[in-house]
Structure formats: structure tokens, C-alpha cells
């Protein structure tokens, strides 16, 4: 089984709808992240959480919210989806490596289309 | 704000040659720089990390350099193989906690 899973893998929704993307991990890592990836813009950080009680905004948090339900679960919500939120969304976890820096492990991604 | 630039044009090389990818940055003084590989439809996979006080790091056929004066990192794949074809991303951080990613360079190794 994959260490970092995301559901759904693909989603098409309409403008104005509320949608939740879910991420689960079996790696036992405390740190979890949500990114979006757009052609020509690369990966951009939306929110991150260093433990269950710690939630932080990233570069582009407007229009998004998150919930850290447990160490293993981190959900991303779009309260009222708009077309420019169409993108590939990745969840990632990280842990301190032997090199002393937090390496990130990414999920398979969720392709979201807002029409 | 910080800006991270990677070769926007795809790189095509012959099998067996060395591929060299570039990551340039401005308005930033990262302490750590990572390289990731991303295959189509999949999440990035961590490859290598280099710190600001390290000039070079190697792992098997991979070599990364980090020049803080030029504000540049070079990523080399020696004896390239078709299986090395992918998009390669660089990511920078000052603290090692949050990383900012470049847009990636697409590499195709031609048999």
C-alpha cells in the first residue's frame, strides 16, 4: 500500500460548490503539507501542519482551508470553488532525515477541475 | 519575493551522455537545496539534498553542485538512460522546514 494516499484522484466540480480533498499517511510523520501545481508555475504551498494542533498558511492560502483530524490525516477544503482553482493538488509528509533536514514524500495527486 | 528559475525549455540528450540541469535563484539565501524527480501523473520523488556549505554532493550517477555566489545549483546525470526521462524540480529552503519549488525542467533521454 502507498505511504501517502489522496482521495479522490480526479474530481470535476462546478463553480460555487464546496469540495474536500483528503490525504492519509502511514509513514508516522508529524509534518504534512498541501501544494498545488500549475503549468509554468510549479508547486506552490497552500497550507502546512507540523503537528495536530499546528496549522500554518503557505504562499497561496486564500480560498482554501484545512483540517488536521489526526496525525495521519490532513484535509484541504475549497469553500466555494472557482475556475482558477483548477489544478493538480499534492499532499506531502516529511520527517527528519539522516541529513538533518526534512525530506518530503508526496502523494499521487488529485486532479481538480472547476467548471 | 524569492524567484527560482529552471530551464523552461525541454532538454533532449542522447543515451550515455551527461545531462546538466540548472536551478537559479534571486532575492533568496537558501541554506538547503533539494532536487526531486517527477514522472507524468505522479508526485515528486526526493533525490538529493545539498547544504549551503557544501560545494558538491553525489549519489550514484547523480551529482549536485551549489554555488551561493552565483546563486545557482547544477544537477548532473551521468551515463544517462531512457529511464532517466522525467521532469526534475529544484526546491530551496532557509530553515529546512518549508521548501519553495522551481517550475521544473523536462528531460528526455533518446536511445
Coordinates of N, CA, C and O in Angstrom, one line a residue, chain A residues 9 31 33 35 37 40-43 45 48 50 59 90 99-104 106-108, chain B residues 2 32 34 36 38 41-46 49 51 57 89 96-103:
Chain A
X9 N -8.8 10.9 -6.7 CA -7.7 11.1 -7.6 C -8.1 12.1 -8.7 O -7.2 12.9 -9.2
X31 N 4.7 16.1 10.1 CA 4.5 17.2 9.2 C 3.8 16.8 8.0 O 4.1 15.8 7.3
X33 N 1.7 18.6 4.4 CA 1.6 19.8 3.5 C 0.6 19.6 2.4 O 0.3 18.5 2.0
X35 N 0.0 21.2 -1.5 CA 0.5 22.1 -2.6 C -0.4 22.0 -3.7 O -1.2 21.0 -3.9
X37 N -0.1 22.4 -8.1 CA 0.8 22.5 -9.2 C 0.1 23.0 -10.5 O -0.9 22.4 -10.9
X40 N 3.8 25.9 -15.7 CA 4.5 27.2 -15.7 C 4.7 27.8 -14.4 O 5.4 28.8 -14.3
X41 N 4.0 27.4 -13.3 CA 4.1 28.0 -12.0 C 4.7 27.1 -11.0 O 5.1 27.5 -9.9
X42 N 4.9 25.8 -11.3 CA 5.5 24.9 -10.3 C 4.6 24.6 -9.1 O 3.4 24.9 -9.1
X43 N 5.2 24.0 -8.1 CA 4.5 23.7 -6.9 C 4.4 24.9 -6.0 O 5.5 25.5 -5.7
X45 N 2.9 26.2 -2.1 CA 2.5 25.7 -0.8 C 1.2 26.4 -0.4 O 1.1 27.7 -0.4
X48 N 0.4 24.2 5.6 CA 1.2 23.1 6.2 C 0.9 23.0 7.7 O 0.4 23.9 8.3
X50 N 2.6 21.2 11.3 CA 3.8 20.5 11.9 C 3.3 19.5 13.0 O 4.1 18.7 13.4
X59 N 2.0 30.0 0.8 CA 2.1 31.2 -0.1 C 0.7 31.6 -0.6 O 0.4 32.8 -0.8
X90 N -1.3 18.3 -4.5 CA -0.5 17.2 -3.9 C -0.5 17.4 -2.4 O -0.3 18.5 -1.9
X99 N 20.2 13.4 7.1 CA 20.9 14.6 6.7 C 20.6 15.8 7.6 O 21.1 16.9 7.4
X100 N 19.6 15.6 8.5 CA 19.2 16.7 9.4 C 18.2 17.7 8.8 O 18.0 18.7 9.3
X101 N 17.6 17.3 7.7 CA 16.7 18.2 7.0 C 15.4 17.4 6.7 O 15.5 16.2 6.5
X102 N 14.3 18.1 6.7 CA 13.0 17.4 6.5 C 12.8 17.1 5.0 O 12.5 18.0 4.2
X103 N 13.0 15.8 4.6 CA 12.7 15.4 3.2 C 11.2 15.2 3.1 O 10.5 14.7 4.0
X104 N 10.7 15.5 1.9 CA 9.2 15.4 1.7 C 8.9 14.2 0.8 O 9.6 13.9 -0.1
X106 N 5.7 12.7 -1.3 CA 4.4 13.2 -1.9 C 3.4 12.1 -2.2 O 3.8 11.0 -2.5
X107 N 2.2 12.4 -2.2 CA 1.1 11.6 -2.6 C 1.0 11.6 -4.1 O 1.7 12.3 -4.8
X108 N 0.1 10.8 -4.7 CA -0.1 10.7 -6.1 C -0.8 11.9 -6.8 O -0.7 12.0 -8.0
Chain B
X2 N 11.2 35.8 -3.3 CA 12.2 34.9 -3.9 C 11.7 34.4 -5.3 O 10.5 34.3 -5.5
X32 N 19.4 25.3 2.3 CA 19.3 24.0 1.8 C 18.7 24.0 0.4 O 17.8 24.8 0.1
X34 N 17.2 21.1 -2.6 CA 16.8 19.7 -2.9 C 16.5 19.6 -4.4 O 16.1 20.6 -5.0
X36 N 14.2 17.0 -6.9 CA 13.2 16.0 -7.0 C 13.0 15.5 -8.4 O 13.2 16.3 -9.4
X38 N 10.0 14.1 -11.0 CA 8.6 13.9 -11.2 C 8.2 13.2 -12.5 O 8.6 13.8 -13.5
X41 N 1.9 12.4 -14.1 CA 0.8 11.9 -13.4 C 1.1 11.4 -12.0 O 0.3 10.7 -11.3
X42 N 2.3 11.7 -11.5 CA 2.8 11.2 -10.2 C 3.4 12.4 -9.4 O 3.7 13.4 -9.9
X43 N 3.5 12.1 -8.1 CA 4.1 13.1 -7.2 C 5.6 13.1 -7.3 O 6.2 12.2 -7.7
X44 N 6.2 14.3 -7.0 CA 7.7 14.3 -7.0 C 8.3 13.3 -6.0 O 7.7 13.0 -5.0
X45 N 9.5 12.9 -6.3 CA 10.2 11.9 -5.5 C 11.6 12.6 -5.2 O 12.3 13.0 -6.1
X46 N 11.9 12.6 -3.9 CA 13.2 13.2 -3.5 C 14.4 12.5 -4.0 O 14.4 11.2 -4.0
X49 N 19.9 16.2 -1.5 CA 19.9 17.5 -0.8 C 21.3 18.0 -0.7 O 22.2 17.2 -0.5
X51 N 23.6 21.3 1.2 CA 23.6 22.4 2.1 C 24.4 23.6 1.6 O 25.3 23.3 0.7
X57 N 27.6 17.3 -4.1 CA 27.1 16.1 -3.5 C 26.9 15.1 -4.6 O 26.4 15.4 -5.7
X89 N 12.8 18.8 -10.5 CA 12.4 20.1 -9.8 C 13.5 20.4 -8.8 O 14.0 19.5 -8.1
X96 N 14.9 24.6 6.3 CA 14.8 23.1 6.2 C 13.4 22.7 6.5 O 13.1 21.5 6.5
X97 N 12.5 23.6 6.8 CA 11.1 23.3 7.2 C 10.2 23.4 6.0 O 9.4 22.6 5.7
X98 N 10.2 24.6 5.4 CA 9.4 24.8 4.2 C 10.3 25.0 3.0 O 11.3 25.6 3.0
X99 N 9.9 24.4 1.9 CA 10.7 24.5 0.6 C 9.9 25.2 -0.5 O 8.7 25.0 -0.6
X100 N 10.5 26.0 -1.2 CA 9.9 26.7 -2.4 C 10.5 26.0 -3.6 O 11.7 25.9 -3.8
X101 N 9.6 25.7 -4.6 CA 9.9 24.9 -5.7 C 10.1 25.7 -7.0 O 9.3 26.7 -7.2
X102 N 11.0 25.3 -7.9 CA 11.1 25.8 -9.2 C 10.0 25.1 -10.1 O 9.3 24.2 -9.6
X103 N 9.9 25.6 -11.3 CA 8.9 25.1 -12.2 C 9.3 23.8 -12.9 O 8.4 23.1 -13.5

